[in-house]
């Protein structure tokens, strides 16, 4: 709200102890807008301040345009004076007097009130200082939390029980309320049913890095846990696939065991499984005869790396998005193998025996990463427009035919390739300039060292595009010029998608 410049209006206050003189002081401050709007005064009504001294024998009139105040001495006594104040403005005079009195009362209250009294801190309170290391206390649990004496149950996570890294040889009894059980890095050899009798709410069990064997797992011990979602049994001594398992299971990790058998019905009761890890086992083509993965309709990630497969696993579910087949002995990919897997995002088949790949094998609309390094390929193949990272290092490629990789250019549907790794091949010339028209987003081509004489080595080990001046200066300052990059620097690129979510 906007206020006009305040004006002073007169209000008489007389001191009883002053007999000779009376002092009239103008103290009140009112906004002009209030008077002009409420009492109909003109906008130019800004009376001056009135300050007068009156003796005991005078009778005068003080003019304060447009108001006139007539002060008449009525009577005089030894102890008091009485002045009759008459305002010649009718009803306006009465309203002004009321406002004068009210404003004087408010002004007095404001002067006498101490605003600091209400905000003074009591003596018994101490200032609060924030401590970033303070751990927040968890919400109160509705019932007393039980915990095995061999384990630790943090108050902030009352549904978890930590029994890891304690050299345990047996599984302790699990309280009813526990949902996450961590038993990794122990010396556990058996999984009896007794400790899990009351653990009906378990959702996750981690038994990695133990000494568990298949015949030491009580039959049905996991199948009775109807709420179980994750089961970790990596780095144990399992010879067979542990079953039966609950149908609620979504993530099953069995990597780094000794599993060599996979019965046909082992996976039939797992309709909700989304991630299955069987890497670093002893599986071969015999386990694929029963098509064990065909009924896993919700499977999104399948890890079969470091096994003994020689053929591609048949009838994989169409829901699959991540497929890992590194370090096997696969030598051939059927031409229409991936036509049933349109959702594939990452495909890893490095360290196999692949020699010839049909041109349109990888015509996948969603493929982002393709790793075919460390094989025996002699020529390149068609690259889908969605692909971003391509790894074909350590093969027997002598010439990269860009026309095979990109048969035609579509301005409205350009290729998304940004990185190519072609080191440890037999290249003698770099990629043709046509590659930059076909792959306009490409940033890095890593040539590295080739499997030819040093006299025919490529001059440029690494080709980079779109380096900003700031990036170039930073590389120069750190002595990280492209020619100084090594193969180890690019090994990290192979892990663009981690094999485990």
Coordinates of C-alpha atoms in Angstrom, one line a residue:
X1 CA 0.0 0.0 0.0
X2 CA 1.4 3.4 -1.0
X3 CA 1.3 6.2 1.6
X4 CA 1.5 9.9 0.8
X5 CA 3.9 12.2 2.6
X6 CA 2.7 12.5 6.1
X7 CA 1.5 15.8 7.5
X8 CA 1.4 17.1 11.1
X9 CA -1.9 18.0 12.7
X10 CA -2.2 19.8 16.0
X11 CA -3.2 18.3 19.3
X12 CA -3.1 20.4 22.5
X13 CA -1.5 19.0 25.6
X14 CA -1.2 21.2 28.6
X15 CA 1.0 20.7 31.7
X16 CA -0.7 21.2 35.0
X17 CA 2.5 22.4 36.6
X18 CA 2.9 25.3 34.0
X19 CA 1.0 28.3 35.3
X20 CA 2.5 30.9 33.1
X21 CA 2.7 29.3 29.8
X22 CA 1.0 26.6 27.9
X23 CA 2.6 24.6 25.1
X24 CA 0.6 23.2 22.2
X25 CA 2.6 20.5 20.4
X26 CA 1.6 18.9 17.2
X27 CA 2.4 15.2 17.5
X28 CA 0.0 13.2 15.3
X29 CA 0.9 11.8 11.9
X30 CA -1.8 10.8 9.5
X31 CA -1.6 9.8 5.8
X32 CA -3.1 12.1 3.3
X33 CA -4.8 9.4 1.4
X34 CA -6.8 8.5 4.5
X35 CA -8.3 12.0 4.8
X36 CA -8.8 12.6 1.1
X37 CA -10.7 9.4 0.5
X38 CA -12.6 9.0 3.7
X39 CA -13.4 12.6 4.6
X40 CA -13.7 14.2 1.1
X41 CA -10.8 16.6 1.6
X42 CA -9.0 17.9 -1.5
X43 CA -5.7 16.2 -2.6
X44 CA -3.8 19.4 -1.9
X45 CA -4.8 19.3 1.8
X46 CA -1.4 19.2 3.5
X47 CA -1.6 21.5 6.6
X48 CA 1.6 22.8 8.0
X49 CA 2.8 22.0 11.5
X50 CA 1.5 24.2 14.2
X51 CA 3.5 25.0 17.2
X52 CA 2.3 27.7 19.6
X53 CA 3.0 29.2 23.0
X54 CA 0.0 30.6 24.8
X55 CA 0.2 32.9 27.9
X56 CA -2.4 32.9 30.6
X57 CA -3.8 36.3 29.5
X58 CA -4.3 35.9 25.8
X59 CA -7.1 34.9 23.6
X60 CA -6.2 34.2 20.0
X61 CA -7.2 32.3 17.0
X62 CA -4.8 30.0 15.1
X63 CA -5.6 29.6 11.5
X64 CA -4.6 26.3 9.8
X65 CA -6.2 26.4 6.4
X66 CA -8.7 25.1 5.6
X67 CA -9.4 24.5 9.3
X68 CA -9.7 27.3 11.9
X69 CA -9.2 26.6 15.5
X70 CA -10.5 29.3 17.9
X71 CA -8.9 29.2 21.3
X72 CA -10.8 31.2 23.9
X73 CA -9.8 31.4 27.5
X74 CA -12.9 30.6 29.5
X75 CA -11.7 30.7 33.1
X76 CA -8.6 30.8 35.1
X77 CA -7.8 29.3 38.5
X78 CA -4.7 28.5 40.5
X79 CA -4.6 24.9 39.6
X80 CA -6.1 24.5 36.1
X81 CA -6.9 26.1 32.8
X82 CA -9.8 25.2 30.7
X83 CA -9.8 26.0 27.1
X84 CA -12.7 25.6 24.8
X85 CA -11.8 24.3 21.5
X86 CA -14.4 24.7 18.8
X87 CA -13.9 23.4 15.3
X88 CA -15.9 25.1 12.6
X89 CA -16.3 22.1 10.3
X90 CA -19.4 20.2 11.6
X91 CA -19.2 16.4 11.7
X92 CA -15.6 16.4 10.3
X93 CA -14.3 17.9 13.4
X94 CA -15.7 15.1 15.6
X95 CA -14.3 12.4 13.4
X96 CA -10.9 14.1 13.4
X97 CA -10.7 14.3 17.2
X98 CA -11.6 10.5 17.4
X99 CA -8.8 9.7 15.1
X100 CA -6.4 11.9 16.9
X101 CA -7.0 10.2 20.2
X102 CA -6.8 6.7 18.7
X103 CA -3.6 7.5 16.9
X104 CA -2.1 9.0 20.1
X105 CA -2.9 5.7 22.0
X106 CA -1.3 3.6 19.3
X107 CA 1.8 5.8 19.2
X108 CA 2.2 5.5 23.0
X109 CA 1.8 1.7 22.9
X110 CA 4.4 1.5 20.2
X111 CA 6.9 3.6 22.1
X112 CA 6.4 1.6 25.3
X113 CA 6.6 -1.9 23.7
X114 CA 10.0 -3.7 23.6
X115 CA 10.1 -6.1 20.7
X116 CA 13.2 -7.8 21.8
X117 CA 11.7 -9.1 25.0
X118 CA 9.7 -11.8 23.2
X119 CA 12.7 -13.2 21.3
X120 CA 15.3 -13.4 24.0
X121 CA 16.7 -16.9 24.3
X122 CA 16.2 -18.4 27.8
X123 CA 19.4 -18.9 29.7
X124 CA 18.9 -22.7 29.9
X125 CA 18.9 -23.1 26.1
X126 CA 22.1 -23.5 24.2
X127 CA 22.6 -22.6 20.5
X128 CA 22.2 -25.5 18.0
X129 CA 25.1 -26.4 15.8
X130 CA 24.6 -28.8 12.8
X131 CA 26.7 -31.9 12.8
X132 CA 26.9 -33.5 9.4
X133 CA 28.2 -36.8 10.8
X134 CA 25.1 -37.3 12.9
X135 CA 23.2 -40.4 11.9
X136 CA 19.4 -40.0 11.6
X137 CA 17.5 -42.2 13.9
X138 CA 15.1 -44.6 12.2
X139 CA 11.4 -44.6 12.9
X140 CA 10.3 -46.5 15.9
X141 CA 9.5 -50.2 15.1
X142 CA 6.0 -51.3 16.1
X143 CA 7.5 -54.3 18.0
X144 CA 10.8 -55.2 19.7
X145 CA 13.5 -56.0 17.1
X146 CA 15.1 -59.4 17.5
X147 CA 18.6 -60.2 16.2
X148 CA 20.8 -63.2 16.2
X149 CA 23.7 -62.8 18.6
X150 CA 26.2 -63.6 15.8
X151 CA 24.8 -60.8 13.6
X152 CA 24.1 -57.0 13.6
X153 CA 20.7 -55.4 13.2
X154 CA 21.1 -51.6 12.8
X155 CA 18.3 -49.5 14.4
X156 CA 18.2 -47.4 11.2
X157 CA 17.4 -50.6 9.2
X158 CA 15.3 -52.8 11.4
X159 CA 14.3 -55.1 8.6
X160 CA 17.9 -56.1 7.7
X161 CA 20.3 -58.5 9.5
X162 CA 24.0 -58.3 8.7
X163 CA 26.0 -61.5 9.3
X164 CA 28.7 -61.1 6.7
X165 CA 32.5 -61.4 7.2
X166 CA 32.2 -63.2 10.5
X167 CA 33.7 -66.6 9.7
X168 CA 30.4 -68.3 10.3
X169 CA 30.1 -72.0 9.5
X170 CA 26.3 -72.3 10.1
X171 CA 23.4 -70.1 9.4
X172 CA 21.9 -68.5 12.6
X173 CA 18.2 -68.5 13.3
X174 CA 16.4 -65.8 11.4
X175 CA 13.8 -63.7 13.2
X176 CA 10.3 -63.4 11.7
X177 CA 10.6 -59.7 10.8
X178 CA 13.8 -59.8 8.8
X179 CA 13.5 -59.1 5.0
X180 CA 17.1 -58.7 4.0
X181 CA 19.6 -61.3 5.1
X182 CA 23.4 -60.8 4.4
X183 CA 25.6 -63.9 4.9
X184 CA 28.3 -63.3 2.3
X185 CA 32.0 -63.9 2.9
X186 CA 31.7 -66.7 5.5
X187 CA 32.6 -70.4 5.7
X188 CA 29.0 -71.7 5.4
X189 CA 28.8 -75.2 3.8
X190 CA 25.1 -76.1 4.2
X191 CA 21.7 -74.5 4.0
X192 CA 19.4 -76.3 6.4
X193 CA 15.7 -75.6 6.7
X194 CA 15.7 -75.0 10.4
X195 CA 17.0 -71.3 10.5
X196 CA 14.4 -70.3 7.9
X197 CA 11.4 -71.7 9.7
X198 CA 10.1 -68.3 10.9
X199 CA 11.6 -66.2 8.1
X200 CA 8.4 -65.9 6.1
X201 CA 9.0 -62.3 5.1
X202 CA 12.5 -62.7 3.6
X203 CA 12.9 -60.8 0.3
X204 CA 16.7 -60.9 -0.3
X205 CA 19.3 -63.5 0.7
X206 CA 23.0 -63.0 0.0
X207 CA 25.1 -66.1 0.4
X208 CA 28.0 -65.1 -1.9
X209 CA 31.6 -66.2 -1.2
X210 CA 30.8 -69.3 0.9
X211 CA 31.4 -73.1 0.5
X212 CA 27.9 -74.2 -0.2
X213 CA 27.4 -77.4 -2.2
X214 CA 24.2 -78.5 -4.0
X215 CA 23.6 -81.7 -1.9
X216 CA 24.0 -79.7 1.3
X217 CA 20.9 -77.5 0.5
X218 CA 17.8 -78.9 2.1
X219 CA 15.1 -79.7 -0.4
X220 CA 12.5 -76.9 -0.7
X221 CA 14.3 -74.6 1.8
X222 CA 14.1 -71.7 -0.7
X223 CA 10.7 -72.6 -2.2
X224 CA 9.0 -72.0 1.1
X225 CA 10.0 -68.4 1.1
X226 CA 7.1 -67.1 -0.8
X227 CA 8.2 -63.4 -0.7
X228 CA 11.8 -64.0 -1.9
X229 CA 12.8 -61.7 -4.7
X230 CA 16.6 -61.8 -4.8
X231 CA 18.9 -64.8 -4.2
X232 CA 22.7 -64.5 -4.4
X233 CA 24.7 -67.7 -4.5
X234 CA 27.8 -66.5 -6.4
X235 CA 31.3 -67.9 -5.7
X236 CA 30.3 -71.1 -4.0
X237 CA 30.7 -74.8 -4.9
X238 CA 27.4 -75.7 -6.5
X239 CA 27.5 -78.5 -9.0
X240 CA 23.8 -78.3 -10.0
X241 CA 21.2 -75.7 -10.4
X242 CA 19.5 -75.2 -6.9
X243 CA 15.8 -76.0 -7.3
X244 CA 12.9 -75.8 -6.5
X245 CA 12.8 -72.1 -6.1
X246 CA 9.8 -69.7 -5.2
X247 CA 7.8 -68.3 -8.1
X248 CA 8.2 -64.8 -6.6
X249 CA 12.0 -64.8 -7.5
X250 CA 13.1 -62.0 -9.8
X251 CA 16.9 -61.9 -9.6
X252 CA 19.0 -65.1 -9.4
X253 CA 22.8 -64.9 -9.4
X254 CA 24.6 -68.2 -9.6
X255 CA 27.9 -67.1 -11.2
X256 CA 31.3 -68.5 -10.4
X257 CA 30.2 -72.0 -9.3
X258 CA 30.7 -75.5 -10.8
X259 CA 27.3 -75.9 -12.3
X260 CA 27.4 -78.3 -15.2
X261 CA 23.8 -79.5 -15.3
X262 CA 20.6 -77.7 -15.8
X263 CA 17.5 -79.8 -15.7
X264 CA 14.6 -79.0 -18.1
X265 CA 12.2 -78.2 -15.3
X266 CA 14.6 -76.2 -13.2
X267 CA 13.4 -72.8 -14.5
X268 CA 9.8 -73.7 -15.3
X269 CA 8.6 -72.4 -11.9
X270 CA 10.2 -68.9 -12.3
X271 CA 7.7 -66.9 -14.3
X272 CA 8.8 -63.6 -12.7
X273 CA 12.6 -63.9 -13.2
X274 CA 14.1 -60.8 -14.9
X275 CA 17.8 -61.4 -14.3
X276 CA 19.7 -64.7 -14.5
X277 CA 23.4 -64.9 -14.0
X278 CA 25.2 -68.2 -14.9
X279 CA 28.6 -66.9 -15.8
X280 CA 31.8 -68.7 -14.9
X281 CA 30.4 -72.2 -14.7
X282 CA 30.8 -75.4 -16.6
X283 CA 27.8 -75.3 -18.8
X284 CA 28.0 -76.8 -22.3
X285 CA 25.6 -77.4 -25.3
X286 CA 24.0 -80.4 -23.6
X287 CA 22.0 -78.1 -21.2
X288 CA 20.5 -76.3 -24.1
X289 CA 18.7 -79.3 -25.6
X290 CA 15.7 -78.8 -23.4
X291 CA 15.5 -75.1 -24.3
X292 CA 15.5 -74.1 -20.6
X293 CA 15.2 -70.3 -21.2
X294 CA 12.2 -70.3 -23.5
X295 CA 9.5 -70.1 -20.7
X296 CA 11.1 -67.1 -19.0
X297 CA 8.7 -64.5 -20.5
X298 CA 10.0 -61.6 -18.3
X299 CA 13.7 -62.3 -18.6
X300 CA 15.6 -59.1 -19.4
X301 CA 19.2 -60.0 -18.7
X302 CA 20.9 -63.3 -19.3
X303 CA 24.6 -63.8 -18.5
X304 CA 26.2 -67.0 -19.9
X305 CA 29.8 -65.8 -20.1
X306 CA 32.8 -68.0 -19.4
X307 CA 31.2 -71.3 -20.1
X308 CA 31.7 -74.0 -22.8
X309 CA 29.0 -73.2 -25.3
X310 CA 29.7 -73.8 -29.0
X311 CA 26.3 -72.8 -30.3
X312 CA 23.9 -69.9 -29.7
X313 CA 21.3 -70.7 -27.0
X314 CA 18.0 -71.4 -28.8
X315 CA 14.6 -69.9 -28.2
X316 CA 15.5 -67.1 -26.0
X317 CA 12.5 -65.0 -24.8
X318 CA 11.6 -61.9 -26.8
X319 CA 11.8 -59.8 -23.6
X320 CA 15.6 -60.1 -23.4
X321 CA 17.5 -56.8 -23.4
X322 CA 21.1 -57.8 -22.3
X323 CA 22.8 -60.9 -23.5
X324 CA 26.3 -61.8 -22.4
X325 CA 28.1 -64.7 -24.2
X326 CA 31.8 -63.7 -23.8
X327 CA 34.5 -66.3 -23.4
X328 CA 32.8 -69.3 -25.0
X329 CA 33.6 -71.2 -28.1
X330 CA 30.8 -70.0 -30.4
X331 CA 31.8 -70.0 -34.1
X332 CA 28.6 -69.2 -35.9
X333 CA 25.5 -67.1 -35.6
X334 CA 22.4 -68.1 -37.5
X335 CA 21.3 -65.5 -40.0
X336 CA 17.8 -64.8 -38.5
X337 CA 18.8 -65.6 -34.9
X338 CA 18.1 -62.1 -33.5
X339 CA 14.8 -61.6 -35.4
X340 CA 13.0 -62.8 -32.3
X341 CA 14.9 -60.5 -30.0
X342 CA 13.9 -56.9 -31.0
X343 CA 14.5 -55.4 -27.6
X344 CA 18.2 -56.3 -27.4
X345 CA 20.2 -53.2 -26.1
X346 CA 23.6 -54.7 -25.3
X347 CA 25.2 -57.8 -27.0
X348 CA 28.6 -59.1 -25.8
X349 CA 30.3 -61.9 -27.7
X350 CA 34.0 -61.2 -27.3
X351 CA 36.5 -64.0 -26.9
X352 CA 34.8 -66.5 -29.1
X353 CA 35.6 -68.2 -32.5
X354 CA 33.4 -66.1 -34.8
X355 CA 34.7 -66.0 -38.3
X356 CA 31.9 -65.0 -40.8
X357 CA 28.8 -63.1 -39.8
X358 CA 25.9 -62.7 -42.2
X359 CA 25.6 -59.1 -43.3
X360 CA 22.2 -58.3 -41.7
X361 CA 22.6 -60.4 -38.5
X362 CA 22.5 -57.4 -36.2
X363 CA 19.6 -55.5 -37.8
X364 CA 18.2 -54.6 -34.4
X365 CA 16.3 -51.4 -33.8
X366 CA 17.4 -50.8 -30.2
X367 CA 20.9 -52.1 -30.1
X368 CA 23.3 -49.6 -28.4
X369 CA 26.5 -51.7 -27.7
X370 CA 28.0 -54.5 -29.8
X371 CA 31.2 -56.2 -28.6
X372 CA 32.7 -58.7 -31.0
X373 CA 36.4 -58.2 -30.0
X374 CA 38.9 -61.1 -29.8
X375 CA 37.4 -63.2 -32.5
X376 CA 38.5 -64.3 -36.0
X377 CA 36.4 -61.9 -38.1
X378 CA 37.8 -61.0 -41.6
X379 CA 35.2 -58.4 -42.7
X380 CA 32.7 -56.0 -41.2
X381 CA 29.0 -56.2 -41.3
X382 CA 25.8 -54.1 -41.3
X383 CA 25.5 -51.7 -38.3
X384 CA 22.0 -50.7 -37.1
X385 CA 21.4 -47.0 -36.9
X386 CA 20.8 -47.1 -33.1
X387 CA 24.3 -48.5 -32.4
X388 CA 26.6 -46.2 -30.4
X389 CA 29.6 -48.3 -29.4
X390 CA 31.2 -50.9 -31.6
X391 CA 34.1 -53.1 -30.5
X392 CA 35.8 -55.3 -33.2
X393 CA 39.4 -55.2 -31.9
X394 CA 41.7 -58.2 -32.1
X395 CA 40.3 -59.8 -35.3
X396 CA 41.7 -60.5 -38.7
X397 CA 40.2 -57.5 -40.5
X398 CA 42.4 -56.1 -43.3
X399 CA 40.1 -53.5 -44.8
X400 CA 37.0 -51.9 -43.2
X401 CA 34.4 -51.6 -46.0
X402 CA 32.2 -48.7 -44.8
X403 CA 29.7 -49.5 -47.5
X404 CA 28.9 -52.8 -45.8
X405 CA 28.5 -51.0 -42.5
X406 CA 26.3 -48.3 -44.0
X407 CA 24.8 -49.2 -47.3
X408 CA 23.0 -45.8 -47.7
X409 CA 22.6 -42.5 -46.0
X410 CA 19.2 -41.2 -44.8
X411 CA 19.3 -37.5 -43.7
X412 CA 16.2 -38.0 -41.6
X413 CA 17.4 -41.2 -39.9
X414 CA 21.2 -40.8 -39.3
X415 CA 23.4 -43.3 -37.6
X416 CA 24.2 -42.8 -33.9
X417 CA 27.6 -44.4 -33.9
X418 CA 30.1 -42.5 -31.7
X419 CA 32.9 -44.9 -30.9
X420 CA 34.7 -47.6 -32.8
X421 CA 37.6 -49.8 -31.6
X422 CA 39.6 -51.5 -34.3
X423 CA 43.0 -52.1 -32.8
X424 CA 44.9 -55.4 -33.1
X425 CA 43.6 -56.1 -36.6
X426 CA 45.5 -56.1 -40.0
X427 CA 44.6 -52.6 -41.1
X428 CA 47.1 -50.7 -43.2
X429 CA 44.9 -47.7 -44.1
X430 CA 42.4 -45.8 -41.9
X431 CA 38.7 -45.6 -42.6
X432 CA 37.6 -43.7 -45.7
X433 CA 36.2 -40.3 -45.4
X434 CA 32.8 -41.7 -46.4
X435 CA 32.5 -42.9 -42.8
X436 CA 32.2 -39.4 -41.6
X437 CA 29.2 -38.8 -43.9
X438 CA 27.6 -42.0 -42.9
X439 CA 28.4 -41.6 -39.1
X440 CA 28.2 -37.9 -38.5
X441 CA 28.2 -38.4 -34.7
X442 CA 31.4 -40.4 -34.5
X443 CA 33.9 -38.9 -32.0
X444 CA 36.6 -41.6 -31.6
X445 CA 38.2 -44.2 -33.7
X446 CA 40.8 -46.2 -31.8
X447 CA 43.3 -47.7 -34.2
X448 CA 46.0 -48.6 -31.6
X449 CA 48.5 -51.1 -32.8
X450 CA 47.9 -53.4 -35.7
X451 CA 49.1 -56.9 -36.4
X452 CA 51.4 -55.8 -39.2
X453 CA 55.0 -54.6 -39.6
X454 CA 55.9 -51.4 -37.8
X455 CA 56.8 -49.9 -41.2
X456 CA 53.2 -50.0 -42.2
X457 CA 51.7 -48.9 -38.9
X458 CA 49.0 -46.3 -39.1
X459 CA 50.3 -42.8 -38.2
X460 CA 47.3 -42.0 -36.1
X461 CA 46.7 -44.3 -33.2
X462 CA 43.5 -42.5 -32.2
X463 CA 41.3 -40.3 -34.3
X464 CA 39.1 -37.8 -32.4
X465 CA 36.5 -35.4 -33.7
X466 CA 34.7 -32.4 -32.1
X467 CA 37.4 -31.7 -29.5
X468 CA 36.6 -28.3 -28.1
X469 CA 39.5 -25.8 -27.5
X470 CA 39.0 -26.4 -23.7
X471 CA 39.2 -30.1 -24.1
X472 CA 42.3 -29.9 -26.2
X473 CA 44.1 -27.5 -23.8
X474 CA 43.2 -29.8 -20.9
X475 CA 44.6 -32.8 -22.8
X476 CA 47.8 -30.9 -23.6
X477 CA 48.2 -29.7 -20.0
X478 CA 47.9 -33.3 -18.7
X479 CA 50.0 -34.8 -21.5
X480 CA 47.1 -36.9 -22.6
X481 CA 47.4 -36.4 -26.3
X482 CA 45.5 -39.0 -28.4
X483 CA 48.8 -40.6 -29.6
X484 CA 49.7 -41.5 -26.0
X485 CA 46.6 -43.6 -25.3
X486 CA 47.2 -47.3 -24.8
X487 CA 45.1 -50.4 -25.1
X488 CA 44.6 -50.5 -21.4
X489 CA 43.0 -47.1 -21.5
X490 CA 40.4 -48.5 -23.9
X491 CA 39.7 -51.7 -22.0
X492 CA 37.5 -49.7 -19.7
X493 CA 35.3 -48.9 -22.8
X494 CA 34.4 -52.6 -23.0
X495 CA 32.5 -52.1 -19.7
X496 CA 30.2 -49.5 -21.1
X497 CA 27.3 -51.7 -19.9
X498 CA 28.2 -53.6 -16.7
X499 CA 27.3 -57.2 -17.0
X500 CA 25.3 -56.9 -13.8
X501 CA 22.6 -54.2 -13.2

